[in-house]
JSON list of C-alpha atoms in Angstrom, two decimals:
[
{"chain": "E", "resi": 1, "resn": "MET", "atom": "CA", "xyz": [119.53, 90.29, 126.27]},
{"chain": "E", "resi": 2, "resn": "PRO", "atom": "CA", "xyz": [123.14, 91.14, 125.07]},
{"chain": "E", "resi": 3, "resn": "VAL", "atom": "CA", "xyz": [125.37, 88.04, 124.47]},
{"chain": "E", "resi": 4, "resn": "SER", "atom": "CA", "xyz": [128.50, 88.02, 126.74]},
{"chain": "E", "resi": 5, "resn": "SER", "atom": "CA", "xyz": [131.69, 88.16, 124.75]},
{"chain": "E", "resi": 6, "resn": "VAL", "atom": "CA", "xyz": [132.48, 84.59, 125.90]},
{"chain": "E", "resi": 7, "resn": "GLU", "atom": "CA", "xyz": [129.20, 83.26, 124.51]},
{"chain": "E", "resi": 8, "resn": "SER", "atom": "CA", "xyz": [129.50, 84.75, 121.55]},
{"chain": "E", "resi": 9, "resn": "THR", "atom": "CA", "xyz": [132.62, 82.69, 120.67]},
{"chain": "E", "resi": 10, "resn": "ILE", "atom": "CA", "xyz": [130.40, 79.39, 120.96]},
{"chain": "E", "resi": 11, "resn": "ASP", "atom": "CA", "xyz": [128.29, 78.15, 117.99]},
{"chain": "E", "resi": 12, "resn": "ALA", "atom": "CA", "xyz": [125.10, 79.69, 118.07]},
{"chain": "E", "resi": 13, "resn": "GLY", "atom": "CA", "xyz": [123.32, 76.45, 117.33]},
{"chain": "E", "resi": 14, "resn": "PHE", "atom": "CA", "xyz": [124.92, 74.95, 120.52]},
{"chain": "E", "resi": 15, "resn": "VAL", "atom": "CA", "xyz": [123.73, 78.02, 122.39]},
{"chain": "E", "resi": 16, "resn": "ALA", "atom": "CA", "xyz": [120.12, 77.07, 121.46]},
{"chain": "E", "resi": 17, "resn": "ARG", "atom": "CA", "xyz": [120.35, 73.50, 122.22]},
{"chain": "E", "resi": 18, "resn": "HIS", "atom": "CA", "xyz": [121.88, 74.23, 125.53]},
{"chain": "E", "resi": 19, "resn": "ALA", "atom": "CA", "xyz": [119.19, 76.72, 126.02]},
{"chain": "E", "resi": 20, "resn": "GLU", "atom": "CA", "xyz": [116.45, 74.22, 125.15]},
{"chain": "E", "resi": 21, "resn": "LEU", "atom": "CA", "xyz": [117.96, 71.60, 127.74]},
{"chain": "E", "resi": 22, "resn": "ALA", "atom": "CA", "xyz": [118.22, 74.34, 130.31]},
{"chain": "E", "resi": 23, "resn": "ARG", "atom": "CA", "xyz": [114.35, 74.68, 130.06]},
{"chain": "E", "resi": 24, "resn": "GLY", "atom": "CA", "xyz": [114.00, 71.45, 131.70]},
{"chain": "E", "resi": 25, "resn": "TYR", "atom": "CA", "xyz": [111.82, 68.65, 130.26]},
{"chain": "E", "resi": 26, "resn": "GLY", "atom": "CA", "xyz": [108.66, 66.79, 131.00]},
{"chain": "E", "resi": 27, "resn": "GLY", "atom": "CA", "xyz": [105.50, 68.70, 131.57]},
{"chain": "E", "resi": 28, "resn": "GLY", "atom": "CA", "xyz": [103.13, 66.77, 129.31]},
{"chain": "E", "resi": 29, "resn": "GLY", "atom": "CA", "xyz": [101.20, 64.18, 130.32]},
{"chain": "E", "resi": 30, "resn": "ASP", "atom": "CA", "xyz": [100.82, 60.60, 128.82]},
{"chain": "E", "resi": 31, "resn": "PRO", "atom": "CA", "xyz": [98.79, 60.21, 125.68]},
{"chain": "E", "resi": 32, "resn": "ALA", "atom": "CA", "xyz": [95.74, 58.24, 125.74]},
{"chain": "E", "resi": 33, "resn": "ASP", "atom": "CA", "xyz": [97.08, 55.50, 123.33]},
{"chain": "E", "resi": 34, "resn": "PRO", "atom": "CA", "xyz": [99.89, 53.86, 125.19]},
{"chain": "E", "resi": 35, "resn": "THR", "atom": "CA", "xyz": [101.62, 53.06, 122.25]},
{"chain": "E", "resi": 36, "resn": "LEU", "atom": "CA", "xyz": [102.51, 56.82, 121.79]},
{"chain": "E", "resi": 37, "resn": "VAL", "atom": "CA", "xyz": [104.59, 57.27, 124.73]},
{"chain": "E", "resi": 38, "resn": "GLN", "atom": "CA", "xyz": [107.80, 58.83, 124.47]},
{"chain": "E", "resi": 39, "resn": "ALA", "atom": "CA", "xyz": [111.02, 57.05, 125.49]},
{"chain": "E", "resi": 40, "resn": "MET", "atom": "CA", "xyz": [114.57, 56.98, 124.99]},
{"chain": "E", "resi": 41, "resn": "GLN", "atom": "CA", "xyz": [115.94, 53.56, 124.32]},
{"chain": "E", "resi": 42, "resn": "MET", "atom": "CA", "xyz": [119.85, 53.02, 125.82]},
{"chain": "E", "resi": 43, "resn": "VAL", "atom": "CA", "xyz": [121.65, 50.15, 124.51]},
{"chain": "E", "resi": 44, "resn": "LEU", "atom": "CA", "xyz": [124.18, 48.92, 127.06]},
{"chain": "E", "resi": 45, "resn": "HIS", "atom": "CA", "xyz": [126.93, 46.78, 125.65]},
{"chain": "E", "resi": 46, "resn": "ILE", "atom": "CA", "xyz": [127.85, 44.15, 128.24]},
{"chain": "E", "resi": 47, "resn": "PRO", "atom": "CA", "xyz": [129.47, 41.08, 126.47]},
{"chain": "E", "resi": 48, "resn": "LYS", "atom": "CA", "xyz": [129.33, 37.69, 128.03]},
{"chain": "E", "resi": 49, "resn": "ALA", "atom": "CA", "xyz": [133.13, 37.17, 128.32]},
{"chain": "E", "resi": 50, "resn": "ASP", "atom": "CA", "xyz": [135.05, 40.14, 130.15]},
{"chain": "E", "resi": 51, "resn": "PRO", "atom": "CA", "xyz": [132.18, 42.55, 130.74]},
{"chain": "E", "resi": 52, "resn": "PRO", "atom": "CA", "xyz": [132.64, 46.18, 131.56]},
{"chain": "E", "resi": 53, "resn": "ARG", "atom": "CA", "xyz": [133.00, 47.63, 134.85]},
{"chain": "E", "resi": 54, "resn": "ARG", "atom": "CA", "xyz": [129.51, 48.68, 136.12]},
{"chain": "E", "resi": 55, "resn": "ASN", "atom": "CA", "xyz": [130.43, 52.39, 137.06]},
{"chain": "E", "resi": 56, "resn": "ALA", "atom": "CA", "xyz": [132.38, 52.73, 133.86]},
{"chain": "E", "resi": 57, "resn": "LEU", "atom": "CA", "xyz": [129.27, 51.56, 131.92]},
{"chain": "E", "resi": 58, "resn": "LEU", "atom": "CA", "xyz": [126.99, 53.96, 133.61]},
{"chain": "E", "resi": 59, "resn": "ALA", "atom": "CA", "xyz": [129.33, 56.49, 132.79]},
{"chain": "E", "resi": 60, "resn": "ALA", "atom": "CA", "xyz": [129.22, 55.57, 129.30]},
{"chain": "E", "resi": 61, "resn": "ALA", "atom": "CA", "xyz": [125.54, 55.89, 129.23]},
{"chain": "E", "resi": 62, "resn": "ALA", "atom": "CA", "xyz": [125.37, 59.24, 131.21]},
{"chain": "E", "resi": 63, "resn": "SER", "atom": "CA", "xyz": [127.97, 60.74, 128.61]},
{"chain": "E", "resi": 64, "resn": "ALA", "atom": "CA", "xyz": [125.77, 59.37, 125.51]},
{"chain": "E", "resi": 65, "resn": "VAL", "atom": "CA", "xyz": [122.49, 60.69, 126.57]},
{"chain": "E", "resi": 66, "resn": "VAL", "atom": "CA", "xyz": [123.81, 64.45, 127.14]},
{"chain": "E", "resi": 67, "resn": "GLU", "atom": "CA", "xyz": [125.83, 64.13, 124.25]},
{"chain": "E", "resi": 68, "resn": "LEU", "atom": "CA", "xyz": [122.72, 63.47, 122.05]},
{"chain": "E", "resi": 69, "resn": "CYS", "atom": "CA", "xyz": [120.71, 66.04, 123.73]},
{"chain": "E", "resi": 70, "resn": "LEU", "atom": "CA", "xyz": [123.14, 68.65, 122.68]},
{"chain": "E", "resi": 71, "resn": "ASP", "atom": "CA", "xyz": [123.92, 67.09, 119.28]},
{"chain": "E", "resi": 72, "resn": "GLU", "atom": "CA", "xyz": [123.51, 69.70, 116.21]},
{"chain": "E", "resi": 73, "resn": "ARG", "atom": "CA", "xyz": [120.80, 66.95, 114.96]},
{"chain": "E", "resi": 74, "resn": "VAL", "atom": "CA", "xyz": [118.70, 67.73, 117.74]},
{"chain": "E", "resi": 75, "resn": "GLY", "atom": "CA", "xyz": [118.73, 71.63, 117.15]},
{"chain": "E", "resi": 76, "resn": "PRO", "atom": "CA", "xyz": [116.77, 73.67, 114.95]},
{"chain": "E", "resi": 77, "resn": "ASP", "atom": "CA", "xyz": [116.12, 72.34, 111.66]},
{"chain": "E", "resi": 78, "resn": "GLY", "atom": "CA", "xyz": [117.96, 69.01, 112.53]},
{"chain": "E", "resi": 79, "resn": "GLU", "atom": "CA", "xyz": [117.13, 65.80, 111.00]},
{"chain": "E", "resi": 80, "resn": "TRP", "atom": "CA", "xyz": [116.31, 64.47, 114.79]},
{"chain": "E", "resi": 81, "resn": "GLU", "atom": "CA", "xyz": [114.89, 67.79, 116.30]},
{"chain": "E", "resi": 82, "resn": "GLU", "atom": "CA", "xyz": [111.14, 66.81, 115.95]},
{"chain": "E", "resi": 83, "resn": "ARG", "atom": "CA", "xyz": [111.48, 63.37, 117.75]},
{"chain": "E", "resi": 84, "resn": "TYR", "atom": "CA", "xyz": [113.93, 64.89, 120.22]},
{"chain": "E", "resi": 85, "resn": "LEU", "atom": "CA", "xyz": [111.47, 67.81, 121.33]},
{"chain": "E", "resi": 86, "resn": "THR", "atom": "CA", "xyz": [108.30, 65.53, 121.35]},
{"chain": "E", "resi": 87, "resn": "TRP", "atom": "CA", "xyz": [110.00, 63.32, 123.79]},
{"chain": "E", "resi": 88, "resn": "LYS", "atom": "CA", "xyz": [111.80, 66.06, 125.61]},
{"chain": "E", "resi": 89, "resn": "ARG", "atom": "CA", "xyz": [108.39, 68.10, 126.46]},
{"chain": "E", "resi": 90, "resn": "SER", "atom": "CA", "xyz": [106.53, 65.08, 127.53]},
{"chain": "E", "resi": 91, "resn": "ARG", "atom": "CA", "xyz": [106.68, 62.63, 130.68]},
{"chain": "E", "resi": 92, "resn": "ILE", "atom": "CA", "xyz": [110.17, 61.73, 130.10]},
{"chain": "E", "resi": 93, "resn": "ARG", "atom": "CA", "xyz": [111.09, 58.19, 130.09]},
{"chain": "E", "resi": 94, "resn": "LYS", "atom": "CA", "xyz": [114.38, 56.21, 129.21]},
{"chain": "E", "resi": 95, "resn": "VAL", "atom": "CA", "xyz": [114.73, 52.37, 129.03]},
{"chain": "E", "resi": 96, "resn": "ALA", "atom": "CA", "xyz": [118.05, 50.65, 129.23]},
{"chain": "E", "resi": 97, "resn": "ARG", "atom": "CA", "xyz": [118.50, 47.30, 127.32]},
{"chain": "E", "resi": 98, "resn": "ARG", "atom": "CA", "xyz": [121.39, 45.22, 127.11]},
{"chain": "E", "resi": 99, "resn": "ALA", "atom": "CA", "xyz": [123.27, 43.81, 123.84]},
{"chain": "E", "resi": 100, "resn": "ARG", "atom": "CA", "xyz": [126.42, 41.83, 123.00]},
{"chain": "E", "resi": 101, "resn": "GLY", "atom": "CA", "xyz": [127.82, 40.68, 119.73]},
{"chain": "E", "resi": 102, "resn": "THR", "atom": "CA", "xyz": [126.00, 41.03, 116.51]},
{"chain": "E", "resi": 103, "resn": "GLN", "atom": "CA", "xyz": [122.97, 42.89, 118.58]},
{"chain": "E", "resi": 104, "resn": "TRP", "atom": "CA", "xyz": [125.37, 45.60, 119.83]},
{"chain": "E", "resi": 105, "resn": "LEU", "atom": "CA", "xyz": [126.53, 45.77, 116.25]},
{"chain": "E", "resi": 106, "resn": "ALA", "atom": "CA", "xyz": [123.13, 46.02, 115.00]},
{"chain": "E", "resi": 107, "resn": "ALA", "atom": "CA", "xyz": [121.96, 48.84, 117.40]},
{"chain": "E", "resi": 108, "resn": "GLN", "atom": "CA", "xyz": [124.99, 51.09, 115.98]},
{"chain": "E", "resi": 109, "resn": "ASP", "atom": "CA", "xyz": [122.75, 51.61, 112.43]},
{"chain": "E", "resi": 110, "resn": "VAL", "atom": "CA", "xyz": [119.87, 53.09, 114.70]},
{"chain": "E", "resi": 111, "resn": "ASP", "atom": "CA", "xyz": [119.81, 56.66, 115.00]},
{"chain": "E", "resi": 112, "resn": "GLY", "atom": "CA", "xyz": [121.67, 57.87, 118.21]},
{"chain": "E", "resi": 113, "resn": "VAL", "atom": "CA", "xyz": [125.05, 58.33, 119.63]},
{"chain": "E", "resi": 114, "resn": "THR", "atom": "CA", "xyz": [127.53, 55.65, 120.89]},
{"chain": "E", "resi": 115, "resn": "VAL", "atom": "CA", "xyz": [130.06, 56.60, 123.79]},
{"chain": "E", "resi": 116, "resn": "GLU", "atom": "CA", "xyz": [133.15, 54.68, 125.02]},
{"chain": "E", "resi": 117, "resn": "PHE", "atom": "CA", "xyz": [134.51, 54.74, 128.25]},
{"chain": "E", "resi": 118, "resn": "GLU", "atom": "CA", "xyz": [137.39, 52.65, 129.84]},
{"chain": "E", "resi": 119, "resn": "GLY", "atom": "CA", "xyz": [136.25, 49.76, 127.70]},
{"chain": "E", "resi": 120, "resn": "ALA", "atom": "CA", "xyz": [132.80, 50.43, 128.49]},
{"chain": "E", "resi": 121, "resn": "GLN", "atom": "CA", "xyz": [130.13, 51.04, 125.59]},
{"chain": "E", "resi": 122, "resn": "ALA", "atom": "CA", "xyz": [126.54, 52.61, 125.67]},
{"chain": "E", "resi": 123, "resn": "ARG", "atom": "CA", "xyz": [124.48, 53.86, 122.99]},
{"chain": "E", "resi": 124, "resn": "ALA", "atom": "CA", "xyz": [121.65, 56.54, 123.26]},
{"chain": "E", "resi": 125, "resn": "LEU", "atom": "CA", "xyz": [118.99, 56.21, 120.81]},
{"chain": "E", "resi": 126, "resn": "VAL", "atom": "CA", "xyz": [116.99, 59.00, 119.41]},
{"chain": "E", "resi": 127, "resn": "PRO", "atom": "CA", "xyz": [113.79, 59.15, 121.44]},
{"chain": "E", "resi": 128, "resn": "GLY", "atom": "CA", "xyz": [110.38, 57.93, 119.88]},
{"chain": "E", "resi": 129, "resn": "ALA", "atom": "CA", "xyz": [107.27, 56.46, 120.55]},
{"chain": "E", "resi": 130, "resn": "VAL", "atom": "CA", "xyz": [107.23, 52.98, 122.69]},
{"chain": "E", "resi": 131, "resn": "GLY", "atom": "CA", "xyz": [104.86, 51.45, 119.97]},
{"chain": "E", "resi": 132, "resn": "GLU", "atom": "CA", "xyz": [107.62, 52.19, 117.08]},
{"chain": "E", "resi": 133, "resn": "ILE", "atom": "CA", "xyz": [110.53, 50.90, 118.34]},
{"chain": "E", "resi": 134, "resn": "ASP", "atom": "CA", "xyz": [113.15, 49.71, 115.96]},
{"chain": "E", "resi": 135, "resn": "PRO", "atom": "CA", "xyz": [112.98, 45.81, 115.54]},
{"chain": "E", "resi": 136, "resn": "ARG", "atom": "CA", "xyz": [116.41, 45.41, 116.46]},
{"chain": "E", "resi": 137, "resn": "ILE", "atom": "CA", "xyz": [115.86, 47.13, 119.46]},
{"chain": "E", "resi": 138, "resn": "LYS", "atom": "CA", "xyz": [112.58, 45.86, 120.60]},
{"chain": "E", "resi": 139, "resn": "ARG", "atom": "CA", "xyz": [114.22, 42.53, 120.75]},
{"chain": "E", "resi": 140, "resn": "LEU", "atom": "CA", "xyz": [116.82, 43.52, 123.22]},
{"chain": "E", "resi": 141, "resn": "GLN", "atom": "CA", "xyz": [116.39, 42.14, 126.81]},
{"chain": "E", "resi": 142, "resn": "ILE", "atom": "CA", "xyz": [115.61, 44.89, 129.26]},
{"chain": "E", "resi": 143, "resn": "GLY", "atom": "CA", "xyz": [116.67, 43.15, 132.57]},
{"chain": "E", "resi": 144, "resn": "GLY", "atom": "CA", "xyz": [118.73, 40.29, 133.03]},
{"chain": "E", "resi": 145, "resn": "THR", "atom": "CA", "xyz": [122.26, 40.42, 133.30]},
{"chain": "E", "resi": 146, "resn": "GLU", "atom": "CA", "xyz": [123.80, 42.62, 136.27]},
{"chain": "E", "resi": 147, "resn": "LEU", "atom": "CA", "xyz": [127.16, 43.61, 137.22]},
{"chain": "E", "resi": 148, "resn": "GLU", "atom": "CA", "xyz": [128.85, 43.77, 140.38]},
{"chain": "E", "resi": 149, "resn": "ALA", "atom": "CA", "xyz": [129.16, 47.15, 142.31]},
{"chain": "E", "resi": 150, "resn": "ASP", "atom": "CA", "xyz": [132.59, 48.60, 141.99]},
{"chain": "E", "resi": 151, "resn": "GLU", "atom": "CA", "xyz": [134.80, 48.65, 145.02]},
{"chain": "E", "resi": 152, "resn": "PRO", "atom": "CA", "xyz": [136.46, 51.08, 145.59]},
{"chain": "E", "resi": 153, "resn": "ASN", "atom": "CA", "xyz": [135.06, 54.26, 143.81]},
{"chain": "E", "resi": 154, "resn": "SER", "atom": "CA", "xyz": [137.43, 55.60, 141.37]},
{"chain": "E", "resi": 155, "resn": "ILE", "atom": "CA", "xyz": [136.98, 59.29, 140.55]},
{"chain": "E", "resi": 156, "resn": "ILE", "atom": "CA", "xyz": [139.24, 61.27, 138.04]},
{"chain": "E", "resi": 157, "resn": "GLY", "atom": "CA", "xyz": [139.61, 64.98, 139.10]},
{"chain": "E", "resi": 158, "resn": "GLY", "atom": "CA", "xyz": [138.49, 67.67, 136.98]},
{"chain": "E", "resi": 159, "resn": "TYR", "atom": "CA", "xyz": [135.22, 65.85, 135.56]},
{"chain": "E", "resi": 160, "resn": "PRO", "atom": "CA", "xyz": [131.59, 65.96, 136.74]},
{"chain": "E", "resi": 161, "resn": "THR", "atom": "CA", "xyz": [130.69, 63.27, 139.11]},
{"chain": "E", "resi": 162, "resn": "LEU", "atom": "CA", "xyz": [127.29, 61.46, 139.44]},
{"chain": "E", "resi": 163, "resn": "TRP", "atom": "CA", "xyz": [126.65, 60.11, 142.76]},
{"chain": "E", "resi": 164, "resn": "VAL", "atom": "CA", "xyz": [124.26, 57.11, 142.94]},
{"chain": "E", "resi": 165, "resn": "ASN", "atom": "CA", "xyz": [122.25, 56.49, 145.96]},
{"chain": "E", "resi": 166, "resn": "SER", "atom": "CA", "xyz": [123.77, 52.88, 147.14]},
{"chain": "E", "resi": 167, "resn": "GLU", "atom": "CA", "xyz": [120.65, 52.63, 149.61]},
{"chain": "E", "resi": 168, "resn": "LEU", "atom": "CA", "xyz": [118.34, 52.04, 146.53]},
{"chain": "E", "resi": 169, "resn": "GLY", "atom": "CA", "xyz": [119.90, 49.04, 145.14]},
{"chain": "E", "resi": 170, "resn": "MET", "atom": "CA", "xyz": [118.93, 49.65, 141.57]},
{"chain": "E", "resi": 171, "resn": "THR", "atom": "CA", "xyz": [119.78, 47.31, 138.69]},
{"chain": "E", "resi": 172, "resn": "VAL", "atom": "CA", "xyz": [122.45, 48.52, 136.27]},
{"chain": "E", "resi": 173, "resn": "GLY", "atom": "CA", "xyz": [119.67, 49.12, 133.60]},
{"chain": "E", "resi": 174, "resn": "LYS", "atom": "CA", "xyz": [117.79, 51.29, 136.15]},
{"chain": "E", "resi": 175, "resn": "ALA", "atom": "CA", "xyz": [120.85, 53.05, 137.58]},
{"chain": "E", "resi": 176, "resn": "ALA", "atom": "CA", "xyz": [121.71, 53.75, 133.54]},
{"chain": "E", "resi": 177, "resn": "ALA", "atom": "CA", "xyz": [118.42, 55.69, 133.09]},
{"chain": "E", "resi": 178, "resn": "GLN", "atom": "CA", "xyz": [118.90, 57.67, 136.21]},
{"chain": "E", "resi": 179, "resn": "VAL", "atom": "CA", "xyz": [122.56, 58.82, 135.56]},
{"chain": "E", "resi": 180, "resn": "GLY", "atom": "CA", "xyz": [121.15, 59.61, 132.07]},
{"chain": "E", "resi": 181, "resn": "HIS", "atom": "CA", "xyz": [118.74, 61.84, 133.63]},
{"chain": "E", "resi": 182, "resn": "ALA", "atom": "CA", "xyz": [121.20, 63.39, 135.84]},
{"chain": "E", "resi": 183, "resn": "SER", "atom": "CA", "xyz": [123.79, 64.28, 132.90]},
{"chain": "E", "resi": 184, "resn": "MET", "atom": "CA", "xyz": [120.85, 66.04, 131.05]},
{"chain": "E", "resi": 185, "resn": "LEU", "atom": "CA", "xyz": [120.16, 68.12, 134.61]},
{"chain": "E", "resi": 186, "resn": "LEU", "atom": "CA", "xyz": [123.74, 68.80, 135.01]},
{"chain": "E", "resi": 187, "resn": "ALA", "atom": "CA", "xyz": [124.31, 70.24, 131.29]},
{"chain": "E", "resi": 188, "resn": "GLY", "atom": "CA", "xyz": [121.31, 72.51, 131.57]},
{"chain": "E", "resi": 189, "resn": "PHE", "atom": "CA", "xyz": [122.28, 73.90, 135.23]},
{"chain": "E", "resi": 190, "resn": "MET", "atom": "CA", "xyz": [125.74, 74.77, 133.90]},
{"chain": "E", "resi": 191, "resn": "PRO", "atom": "CA", "xyz": [126.15, 78.04, 132.40]},
{"chain": "E", "resi": 192, "resn": "VAL", "atom": "CA", "xyz": [126.29, 77.81, 128.35]},
{"chain": "E", "resi": 193, "resn": "GLN", "atom": "CA", "xyz": [130.25, 78.56, 128.63]},
{"chain": "E", "resi": 194, "resn": "GLN", "atom": "CA", "xyz": [130.92, 75.31, 131.16]},
{"chain": "E", "resi": 195, "resn": "ALA", "atom": "CA", "xyz": [128.70, 73.11, 128.93]},
{"chain": "E", "resi": 196, "resn": "HIS", "atom": "CA", "xyz": [130.50, 73.96, 125.85]},
{"chain": "E", "resi": 197, "resn": "ALA", "atom": "CA", "xyz": [133.79, 73.33, 127.55]},
{"chain": "E", "resi": 198, "resn": "TRP", "atom": "CA", "xyz": [132.40, 70.06, 128.98]},
{"chain": "E", "resi": 199, "resn": "SER", "atom": "CA", "xyz": [131.43, 69.23, 125.37]},
{"chain": "E", "resi": 200, "resn": "ALA", "atom": "CA", "xyz": [134.66, 69.56, 124.11]},
{"chain": "E", "resi": 201, "resn": "ARG", "atom": "CA", "xyz": [135.99, 66.95, 126.70]},
{"chain": "E", "resi": 202, "resn": "GLY", "atom": "CA", "xyz": [133.29, 64.50, 125.19]},
{"chain": "E", "resi": 203, "resn": "PHE", "atom": "CA", "xyz": [131.05, 65.16, 128.60]},
{"chain": "E", "resi": 204, "resn": "ARG", "atom": "CA", "xyz": [133.13, 62.78, 130.34]},
{"chain": "E", "resi": 205, "resn": "CYS", "atom": "CA", "xyz": [132.02, 62.19, 134.09]},
{"chain": "E", "resi": 206, "resn": "ASN", "atom": "CA", "xyz": [132.49, 59.99, 137.12]},
{"chain": "E", "resi": 207, "resn": "VAL", "atom": "CA", "xyz": [129.88, 57.59, 138.36]},
{"chain": "E", "resi": 208, "resn": "ALA", "atom": "CA", "xyz": [130.18, 56.38, 141.89]},
{"chain": "E", "resi": 209, "resn": "GLU", "atom": "CA", "xyz": [128.06, 55.00, 144.87]},
{"chain": "E", "resi": 210, "resn": "ALA", "atom": "CA", "xyz": [127.30, 57.48, 147.85]},
{"chain": "E", "resi": 211, "resn": "ASP", "atom": "CA", "xyz": [127.21, 55.42, 151.11]},
{"chain": "E", "resi": 212, "resn": "PRO", "atom": "CA", "xyz": [124.42, 57.01, 153.66]},
{"chain": "E", "resi": 213, "resn": "GLN", "atom": "CA", "xyz": [126.45, 59.44, 155.16]},
{"chain": "E", "resi": 214, "resn": "HIS", "atom": "CA", "xyz": [128.25, 60.75, 151.92]},
{"chain": "E", "resi": 215, "resn": "TRP", "atom": "CA", "xyz": [124.55, 60.95, 150.64]},
{"chain": "E", "resi": 216, "resn": "ALA", "atom": "CA", "xyz": [123.36, 63.15, 153.48]},
{"chain": "E", "resi": 217, "resn": "GLN", "atom": "CA", "xyz": [126.43, 65.60, 152.66]},
{"chain": "E", "resi": 218, "resn": "LEU", "atom": "CA", "xyz": [125.23, 65.62, 148.86]},
{"chain": "E", "resi": 219, "resn": "GLN", "atom": "CA", "xyz": [121.69, 66.35, 149.81]},
{"chain": "E", "resi": 220, "resn": "ARG", "atom": "CA", "xyz": [122.63, 69.37, 151.74]},
{"chain": "E", "resi": 221, "resn": "ARG", "atom": "CA", "xyz": [124.53, 70.52, 148.67]},
{"chain": "E", "resi": 222, "resn": "VAL", "atom": "CA", "xyz": [121.33, 70.19, 146.40]},
{"chain": "E", "resi": 223, "resn": "ALA", "atom": "CA", "xyz": [119.49, 72.19, 149.06]},
{"chain": "E", "resi": 224, "resn": "GLU", "atom": "CA", "xyz": [122.01, 74.93, 149.09]},
{"chain": "E", "resi": 225, "resn": "GLY", "atom": "CA", "xyz": [121.98, 74.81, 144.90]},
{"chain": "E", "resi": 226, "resn": "SER", "atom": "CA", "xyz": [125.54, 73.90, 144.25]},
{"chain": "E", "resi": 227, "resn": "ALA", "atom": "CA", "xyz": [124.07, 70.37, 142.96]},
{"chain": "E", "resi": 228, "resn": "VAL", "atom": "CA", "xyz": [121.14, 68.96, 141.11]},
{"chain": "E", "resi": 229, "resn": "ALA", "atom": "CA", "xyz": [119.18, 65.59, 141.86]},
{"chain": "E", "resi": 230, "resn": "VAL", "atom": "CA", "xyz": [117.05, 63.12, 139.89]},
{"chain": "E", "resi": 231, "resn": "ARG", "atom": "CA", "xyz": [113.88, 62.23, 141.58]},
{"chain": "E", "resi": 232, "resn": "ASP", "atom": "CA", "xyz": [112.19, 59.40, 140.27]},
{"chain": "E", "resi": 233, "resn": "ALA", "atom": "CA", "xyz": [108.58, 59.06, 138.93]},
{"chain": "E", "resi": 234, "resn": "GLY", "atom": "CA", "xyz": [108.58, 55.58, 140.47]},
{"chain": "E", "resi": 235, "resn": "PHE", "atom": "CA", "xyz": [107.36, 53.59, 137.37]},
{"chain": "E", "resi": 236, "resn": "THR", "atom": "CA", "xyz": [109.96, 50.80, 138.07]},
{"chain": "E", "resi": 237, "resn": "GLU", "atom": "CA", "xyz": [112.17, 49.53, 141.09]},
{"chain": "E", "resi": 238, "resn": "VAL", "atom": "CA", "xyz": [112.01, 52.53, 143.29]},
{"chain": "E", "resi": 239, "resn": "ALA", "atom": "CA", "xyz": [109.00, 54.67, 145.26]},
{"chain": "E", "resi": 240, "resn": "PRO", "atom": "CA", "xyz": [107.91, 57.70, 143.27]},
{"chain": "E", "resi": 241, "resn": "GLY", "atom": "CA", "xyz": [109.92, 60.60, 144.51]},
{"chain": "E", "resi": 242, "resn": "SER", "atom": "CA", "xyz": [113.12, 58.68, 145.41]},
{"chain": "E", "resi": 243, "resn": "MET", "atom": "CA", "xyz": [116.35, 60.93, 145.06]},
{"chain": "E", "resi": 244, "resn": "THR", "atom": "CA", "xyz": [118.16, 58.28, 142.93]},
{"chain": "E", "resi": 245, "resn": "VAL", "atom": "CA", "xyz": [121.31, 60.18, 141.74]},
{"chain": "E", "resi": 246, "resn": "ILE", "atom": "CA", "xyz": [122.86, 63.44, 142.52]},
{"chain": "E", "resi": 247, "resn": "ALA", "atom": "CA", "xyz": [125.16, 65.37, 140.05]},
{"chain": "E", "resi": 248, "resn": "VAL", "atom": "CA", "xyz": [127.99, 67.49, 141.23]},
{"chain": "E", "resi": 249, "resn": "GLN", "atom": "CA", "xyz": [130.41, 69.67, 138.87]},
{"chain": "E", "resi": 250, "resn": "MET", "atom": "CA", "xyz": [133.86, 69.48, 139.43]},
{"chain": "E", "resi": 251, "resn": "ASN", "atom": "CA", "xyz": [136.30, 71.98, 138.54]}
]
């Protein structure tokens, strides 16, 4: 199949990484040994004083996930390739943990990608077996700290928007995992040229809450094929098959 003239101007490594992402994820079942279950750990910086806006933190988390998934180190012959592909081709999971102070600083030394957006910071770590989580990450709390919902939604034009289903009342950790799924799906859904252009803008995105009326409109876009949706496996917080996030590309 011939490569388009536009695609030929993009680094071949990026094209290969995008092609892998565009194939989708999952398909494999869980291993018999529960310690070998694969998960991507996500670290959310939530300081006690002056915590970030909820949607800004979720946007940072979503950008960090897709940036890691298209990082050259997960591509062919990259140092993270084997760990990434083992996770991506299994029953995919993400686990969000909170950190502050020295915990956050320590997390920077664990393989991964950090993104900052409007003062909010999140780090997506290279996936691996849950039985082999770095001790600096394993000690971080999964639940607990919550952030108030933003009001009103702040949408920056020209960037993709990840709409969160407000009816589900997800915690910030659960929502972070879901927008991480959404950013992966959206990047794979985009033609490689658009995904590359998005990467040049740091994978910046909006995250906003959708009320029931808007959610119904977004569901119609999913049915039409102009938006992508995350349907949760139902391991935590929400029922299996729940549509949690709908991602819309904005021009």
